Amino acid sequence: MSNEIWVVADLTIGGDVRKVTFEALSEARRKLVGKLGGQLCGVLIGSGVSALASELGKYGAEKVYVVENELLKDYTPEAYTVALSELIKKHNPYIVLAGNTSVSQDFLPRVAARAEAGLAVDCIDLDLTDDKRLVVKRYKYSAKSIAAVEFLDYKPMMATIRPNVFKPEEDVKNPEVVSESVEIKPEGIWTKILEVRRKESPRPELTEADRIVSGGRGLGSGENFKLIFELADAIGAAAGASRAAVDSGFVPYEMQVGQTGKVVSPTLYIAIGISGSIQHFAGMGSSKVIVAINKDPDAPIFQKCDYGIVGDLFEIVPVLTEEFKKLLAQQ
Ligand SMILES: Cc1cc2nc3c(=O)[nH]c(=O)nc-3n(C[C@H](O)[C@H](O)[C@H](O)COP(=O)(O)OP(=O)(O)OC[C@H]3O[C@@H](n4cnc5c(N)ncnc54)[C@H](O)[C@@H]3O)c2cc1C
């Protein structure tokens, strides 16, 4: 077992390192590296990705392992599983971390199974016990309670972190870059990527957004969601929705926040025409400031928000949007 703490970089389709990777590097450095007496390392998997090593170095990685292969150009769970599993087998890291993104949710459990390692997902706190086992905190029961989970075994202890919970903090290093070649057999890849389409959106991605404006069934129609988009654009926010709004066909599933949608953790979450079910809360309960707009003073969302406005959203939201525009124009 080495004393290395690895952070597996998560990349966007455009090939940029996602912010959650910097958050994982920063928190590992603050909470784990000193206590373990370990070395912070980044892991880059892909094709033509080695130039990104310096990006990981900016957030404290002293060493970066790079696995490059044409078969890793587009993400497939099979190829990525082989790449990371072989790397773990060869170098035996102490801890393996990643962001809790759709890609890591897909392939890290496969890697953990191959390494016979434990995997704790969507963690909101990282620490080490006195005997240097990883202990993490994660939400349970739709965010109604928080569980501390201790690893019992020292096989690579693996965890993913919830985006937007930990502060990214620069600590510039000039990392040693270690290029590794891993044999990936094309016949072992059952997933065939036909086409990769990047969705052009003027708004930030939900899971990484610092501000989110979400709409629920109270909007009444897809057309009325323009109120949500206008407010979101006025404050540079992402736009989300409740499941009822998605199931009613107002907006696409990719906007759904909640237990069966995306988990978000912005600084500001504005819930409009959303009642505040436990399933919705499971996806946005860790938002730092929650604002609710609802015409029903008894709506459960008012038990959970920091600021509540009781009233008709069709009157309130346009006024709020105009006021935000005026205020922001003055700055
Ligand atoms: C297994 C399971 C998983 C689920 N997963 C999710 C999930 O991931 N995400 C999710 O969101 N839900 C999920 N749900 C559904 C969840 O239980 C709720 O049904 C859903 O969140 C309700 O959405 P809503 O608040 O938009 O609708 P409603 O509960 O119908 O609330 C609409 C609100 O709009 C208000 N309103 C209406 N008109 C106006 C107006 N003019 N001005 C102001 N306010 C107005 C009403 O007072 C009401 O409070 C799940 C349910 C199950 C069983």
XYZ file of C-alpha atoms and ligand atoms in Angstrom:
384
model
C 0.000 0.000 0.000
C 1.488 3.380 -1.028
C 0.804 6.617 0.823
C -0.717 8.240 -2.257
C -4.099 9.943 -2.310
C -5.481 9.949 -5.831
C -8.049 12.270 -7.316
C -9.455 10.995 -10.608
C -10.122 13.986 -12.871
C -13.576 14.332 -14.361
C -13.589 16.026 -17.764
C -16.336 17.782 -19.700
C -17.129 16.734 -23.280
C -15.172 19.830 -24.337
C -12.123 18.409 -22.526
C -11.961 20.800 -19.566
C -11.403 19.630 -16.005
C -14.624 19.896 -14.013
C -14.578 22.164 -10.955
C -15.446 19.224 -8.671
C -11.993 17.752 -9.401
C -10.387 20.900 -7.969
C -12.737 20.697 -4.992
C -11.646 17.096 -4.321
C -7.940 17.979 -4.631
C -8.349 20.973 -2.302
C -10.270 19.073 0.393
C -7.909 16.086 0.231
C -4.983 18.454 0.770
C -6.674 20.286 3.661
C -8.046 17.234 5.483
C -6.123 14.101 4.494
C -2.598 14.717 3.159
C -1.114 16.114 6.394
C -2.738 13.532 8.679
C -1.642 10.663 6.455
C 1.791 12.036 5.634
C 0.794 11.214 2.091
C 1.272 12.521 -1.421
C -1.535 14.118 -3.412
C -1.788 12.779 -6.961
C -4.086 13.425 -9.900
C -5.207 10.825 -12.428
C -6.047 11.771 -16.019
C -7.746 9.220 -18.258
C -8.503 9.952 -21.918
C -6.822 10.752 -25.187
C -4.675 13.873 -25.572
C -5.210 14.836 -21.941
C -1.638 15.104 -20.617
C -1.583 18.895 -21.026
C -4.219 19.064 -18.278
C -1.691 17.856 -15.669
C -0.697 21.449 -14.878
C -4.361 22.256 -14.137
C -4.320 19.571 -11.430
C -0.961 20.904 -10.234
C -2.585 24.305 -9.631
C -4.711 22.695 -6.932
C -1.913 20.850 -5.191
C -1.288 17.631 -7.160
C 2.400 16.765 -6.791
C 2.222 13.886 -9.235
C -0.179 13.196 -12.086
C -0.702 9.746 -13.621
C -1.790 9.964 -17.243
C -3.389 7.029 -19.051
C -3.852 7.857 -22.717
C -5.294 5.634 -25.396
C -7.369 6.213 -28.540
C -9.979 3.876 -27.006
C -10.335 6.311 -24.097
C -11.184 9.267 -26.345
C -14.921 8.964 -25.683
C -16.071 7.707 -22.291
C -17.113 4.065 -22.091
C -17.510 2.297 -18.743
C -15.564 -0.760 -19.927
C -12.437 1.074 -21.131
C -12.328 3.495 -18.191
C -12.787 0.621 -15.738
C -9.822 -1.248 -17.227
C -7.659 1.912 -17.271
C -8.211 2.835 -13.622
C -8.270 -0.753 -12.328
C -4.904 -1.543 -13.913
C -3.435 1.690 -12.546
C -4.667 0.846 -9.039
C -3.296 -2.698 -9.303
C 0.124 -1.369 -10.276
C 0.478 1.507 -7.786
C -1.746 0.491 -4.870
C -2.928 3.963 -3.750
C -4.149 4.530 -0.199
C -7.248 6.547 -1.096
C -8.996 7.137 -4.445
C -11.332 10.136 -4.726
C -13.447 11.591 -7.528
C -16.363 13.961 -7.999
C -19.830 12.445 -7.756
C -20.627 12.935 -11.427
C -22.601 10.747 -13.824
C -19.367 9.334 -15.276
C -17.839 8.402 -11.924
C -21.176 7.006 -10.707
C -21.071 4.750 -13.748
C -17.541 3.352 -13.675
C -16.146 3.711 -10.137
C -18.376 0.961 -8.662
C -16.964 -1.384 -11.325
C -13.413 -0.350 -10.386
C -14.178 -0.777 -6.664
C -15.524 -4.284 -7.311
C -12.378 -5.256 -9.214
C -10.139 -3.820 -6.490
C -12.316 -5.429 -3.778
C -12.410 -1.950 -2.238
C -15.191 -0.079 -0.464
C -16.750 2.918 -2.198
C -18.656 5.681 -0.401
C -20.519 7.985 -2.774
C -21.699 11.593 -2.639
C -19.699 12.495 0.477
C -19.995 15.879 2.166
C -17.102 15.444 4.609
C -13.748 13.618 4.507
C -11.449 12.752 7.406
C -9.074 10.110 8.754
C -9.443 8.122 11.978
C -6.477 7.925 14.389
C -5.462 4.645 12.769
C -5.670 6.351 9.377
C -8.837 4.862 7.988
C -10.998 7.074 5.800
C -14.167 8.340 7.469
C -16.731 10.227 5.419
C -20.113 11.825 5.960
C -23.043 11.434 3.577
C -26.742 12.194 3.555
C -29.221 9.407 4.307
C -32.984 9.014 4.067
C -33.525 11.766 1.472
C -31.217 14.161 3.338
C -33.115 13.802 6.620
C -30.022 12.566 8.452
C -26.263 12.466 7.993
C -24.315 9.234 8.437
C -20.616 8.924 9.243
C -19.159 5.970 7.356
C -15.814 4.470 8.421
C -13.816 2.164 6.180
C -12.803 -1.071 7.930
C -10.196 -2.108 5.437
C -7.119 -0.423 3.964
C -7.550 -1.695 0.427
C -7.802 1.466 -1.620
C -10.484 3.398 0.213
C -12.644 4.976 -2.476
C -15.073 7.879 -2.236
C -16.816 10.408 -4.436
C -17.610 13.923 -3.237
C -20.737 15.980 -3.813
C -20.029 18.900 -6.191
C -20.083 22.435 -4.747
C -19.654 21.370 -1.110
C -15.892 21.875 -0.732
C -14.077 25.089 -1.576
C -11.551 24.879 -4.435
C -8.330 26.526 -3.286
C -5.192 26.965 -5.384
C -1.845 25.651 -4.122
C 0.364 25.685 -7.187
C 2.696 22.728 -7.687
C 4.725 21.626 -10.686
C 3.603 18.003 -10.797
C 5.701 15.065 -11.900
C 3.848 13.580 -14.871
C 3.857 9.771 -15.015
C 2.633 8.365 -18.336
C 1.194 4.880 -18.053
C 0.177 2.634 -20.883
C -2.638 0.216 -20.173
C -3.679 -2.522 -22.562
C -7.332 -2.064 -23.504
C -8.820 -4.727 -25.741
C -11.362 -3.340 -28.268
C -13.373 -6.579 -28.003
C -13.849 -5.860 -24.280
C -15.747 -2.640 -25.074
C -19.407 -3.442 -25.559
C -20.565 0.165 -25.600
C -20.494 1.722 -29.030
C -20.414 5.523 -29.140
C -22.170 6.588 -32.329
C -22.072 10.332 -31.845
C -21.302 12.806 -29.094
C -23.406 15.960 -29.141
C -22.571 18.884 -26.950
C -25.660 20.719 -25.808
C -25.265 24.431 -26.314
C -26.798 26.197 -23.367
C -26.381 29.797 -22.280
C -26.792 28.688 -18.651
C -24.412 26.939 -16.239
C -24.627 23.176 -15.762
C -27.023 22.325 -12.905
C -24.705 20.199 -10.760
C -21.914 22.791 -10.862
C -24.030 25.945 -10.649
C -23.568 28.397 -7.821
C -27.133 29.709 -8.270
C -30.216 27.782 -9.391
C -33.760 28.886 -10.175
C -36.178 25.934 -10.224
C -39.815 25.721 -11.206
C -42.515 23.247 -10.231
C -46.019 22.201 -11.165
C -47.196 25.630 -9.989
C -45.869 27.079 -13.274
C -48.792 25.386 -15.021
C -47.172 24.937 -18.467
C -43.896 24.664 -20.347
C -44.475 28.083 -21.870
C -44.657 29.662 -18.421
C -41.170 28.319 -17.684
C -39.916 31.393 -19.553
C -40.380 33.157 -16.203
C -37.854 30.720 -14.672
C -35.402 31.159 -17.576
C -35.645 34.962 -17.477
C -34.966 35.083 -13.743
C -32.138 32.528 -14.097
C -30.524 34.578 -16.891
C -30.856 37.816 -14.936
C -28.746 36.396 -12.084
C -26.495 34.023 -14.090
C -28.157 30.928 -12.660
C -28.884 27.424 -13.935
C -32.520 26.408 -14.411
C -33.982 23.356 -12.679
C -37.375 21.756 -12.148
C -39.346 19.443 -9.898
C -40.332 15.975 -11.053
C -43.965 17.024 -11.319
C -42.955 19.727 -13.815
C -40.889 17.192 -15.790
C -43.581 14.491 -15.674
C -46.136 17.062 -16.859
C -43.950 17.609 -19.937
C -43.173 21.267 -19.115
C -39.378 20.786 -19.365
C -36.942 17.919 -20.119
C -35.758 15.360 -17.563
C -32.208 16.741 -17.605
C -33.564 19.679 -15.565
C -35.014 17.506 -12.778
C -33.646 18.068 -9.292
C -34.239 15.493 -6.578
C -34.005 11.907 -5.491
C -34.489 10.591 -9.034
C -32.976 13.654 -10.714
C -29.818 15.659 -10.175
C -28.274 16.394 -6.804
C -27.268 20.039 -6.551
C -25.548 22.107 -3.920
C -25.573 25.783 -4.956
C -25.065 28.846 -2.788
C -28.559 30.050 -3.755
C -31.586 27.892 -4.672
C -34.828 29.642 -5.618
C -37.800 27.215 -5.628
C -40.819 28.622 -7.477
C -44.213 26.905 -7.431
C -42.621 23.870 -5.778
C -44.334 22.346 -2.720
C -41.143 20.954 -1.136
C -41.537 17.169 -1.121
C -38.874 15.056 0.603
C -37.887 13.688 -2.797
C -37.233 17.189 -4.134
C -35.405 18.134 -0.937
C -33.156 15.063 -1.354
C -31.657 16.777 -4.387
C -31.276 20.341 -3.140
C -31.295 20.149 0.676
C -27.596 21.008 0.951
C -28.077 24.368 -0.840
C -26.652 27.125 1.334
C -29.557 29.577 0.993
C -33.028 28.418 -0.071
C -35.675 30.913 -1.209
C -39.246 29.733 -1.819
C -42.089 31.423 -3.700
C -45.458 29.727 -3.216
C -49.050 30.913 -2.922
C -49.868 28.338 -0.224
C -48.584 29.517 3.192
C -48.791 25.903 4.439
C -46.615 24.465 1.655
C -43.904 22.250 3.230
C -41.167 24.198 1.419
C -41.698 27.031 3.935
C -40.532 24.708 6.741
C -37.228 24.233 4.950
C -36.351 27.543 3.314
C -34.298 30.480 4.588
C -36.514 33.108 2.920
C -40.120 32.584 1.872
C -42.432 34.729 -0.233
C -46.137 33.841 0.000
C -47.942 34.918 -3.156
C -48.718 34.306 -6.784
C -45.562 33.495 -8.714
C -46.982 35.107 -11.871
C -47.004 38.458 -10.064
C -43.831 38.048 -8.009
C -41.318 36.520 -10.435
C -41.473 39.241 -13.164
C -41.014 41.946 -10.517
C -38.100 40.047 -8.943
C -36.443 39.616 -12.353
C -36.744 43.343 -13.134
C -35.398 44.327 -9.707
C -32.419 41.968 -10.050
C -31.682 43.388 -13.514
C -31.775 46.959 -12.195
C -29.600 46.150 -9.199
C -27.038 44.208 -11.178
C -26.873 46.935 -13.836
C -25.838 49.412 -11.122
C -22.840 47.275 -10.098
C -39.734 7.404 -5.697
C -40.027 8.859 -5.956
C -39.025 9.660 -6.461
C -39.268 11.010 -6.691
N -38.256 11.798 -7.167
C -38.453 13.128 -7.289
C -37.418 14.000 -7.712
O -36.315 13.576 -8.050
N -37.655 15.315 -7.763
C -38.872 15.860 -7.435
O -39.019 17.077 -7.504
N -39.882 15.049 -7.050
C -39.711 13.708 -6.996
N -40.750 12.910 -6.652
C -42.118 13.483 -6.629
C -42.430 14.230 -5.355
O -42.999 13.318 -4.408
C -43.457 15.339 -5.633
O -44.604 14.789 -6.250
C -42.934 16.449 -6.525
O -41.699 16.926 -6.039
C -43.950 17.604 -6.537
O -43.524 18.575 -7.446
P -44.038 20.067 -7.276
O -43.646 20.578 -5.947
O -43.635 20.823 -8.475
O -45.629 19.872 -7.404
P -46.759 20.036 -6.325
O -46.489 19.204 -5.134
O -48.038 19.861 -7.044
O -46.602 21.545 -5.857
C -46.919 22.651 -6.666
C -46.836 23.876 -5.784
O -47.038 25.014 -6.583
C -47.780 25.955 -5.797
N -48.453 26.876 -6.724
C -49.429 26.589 -7.618
N -49.749 27.702 -8.315
C -48.979 28.706 -7.843
C -48.847 30.075 -8.153
N -49.579 30.658 -9.115
N -47.951 30.811 -7.455
C -47.195 30.258 -6.474
N -47.271 28.948 -6.137
C -48.141 28.188 -6.817
C -48.747 25.110 -4.998
O -49.186 25.785 -3.832
C -47.898 23.884 -4.676
O -47.257 24.004 -3.412
C -40.549 11.557 -6.418
C -41.551 10.732 -5.900
C -41.290 9.401 -5.674
C -42.393 8.546 -5.103
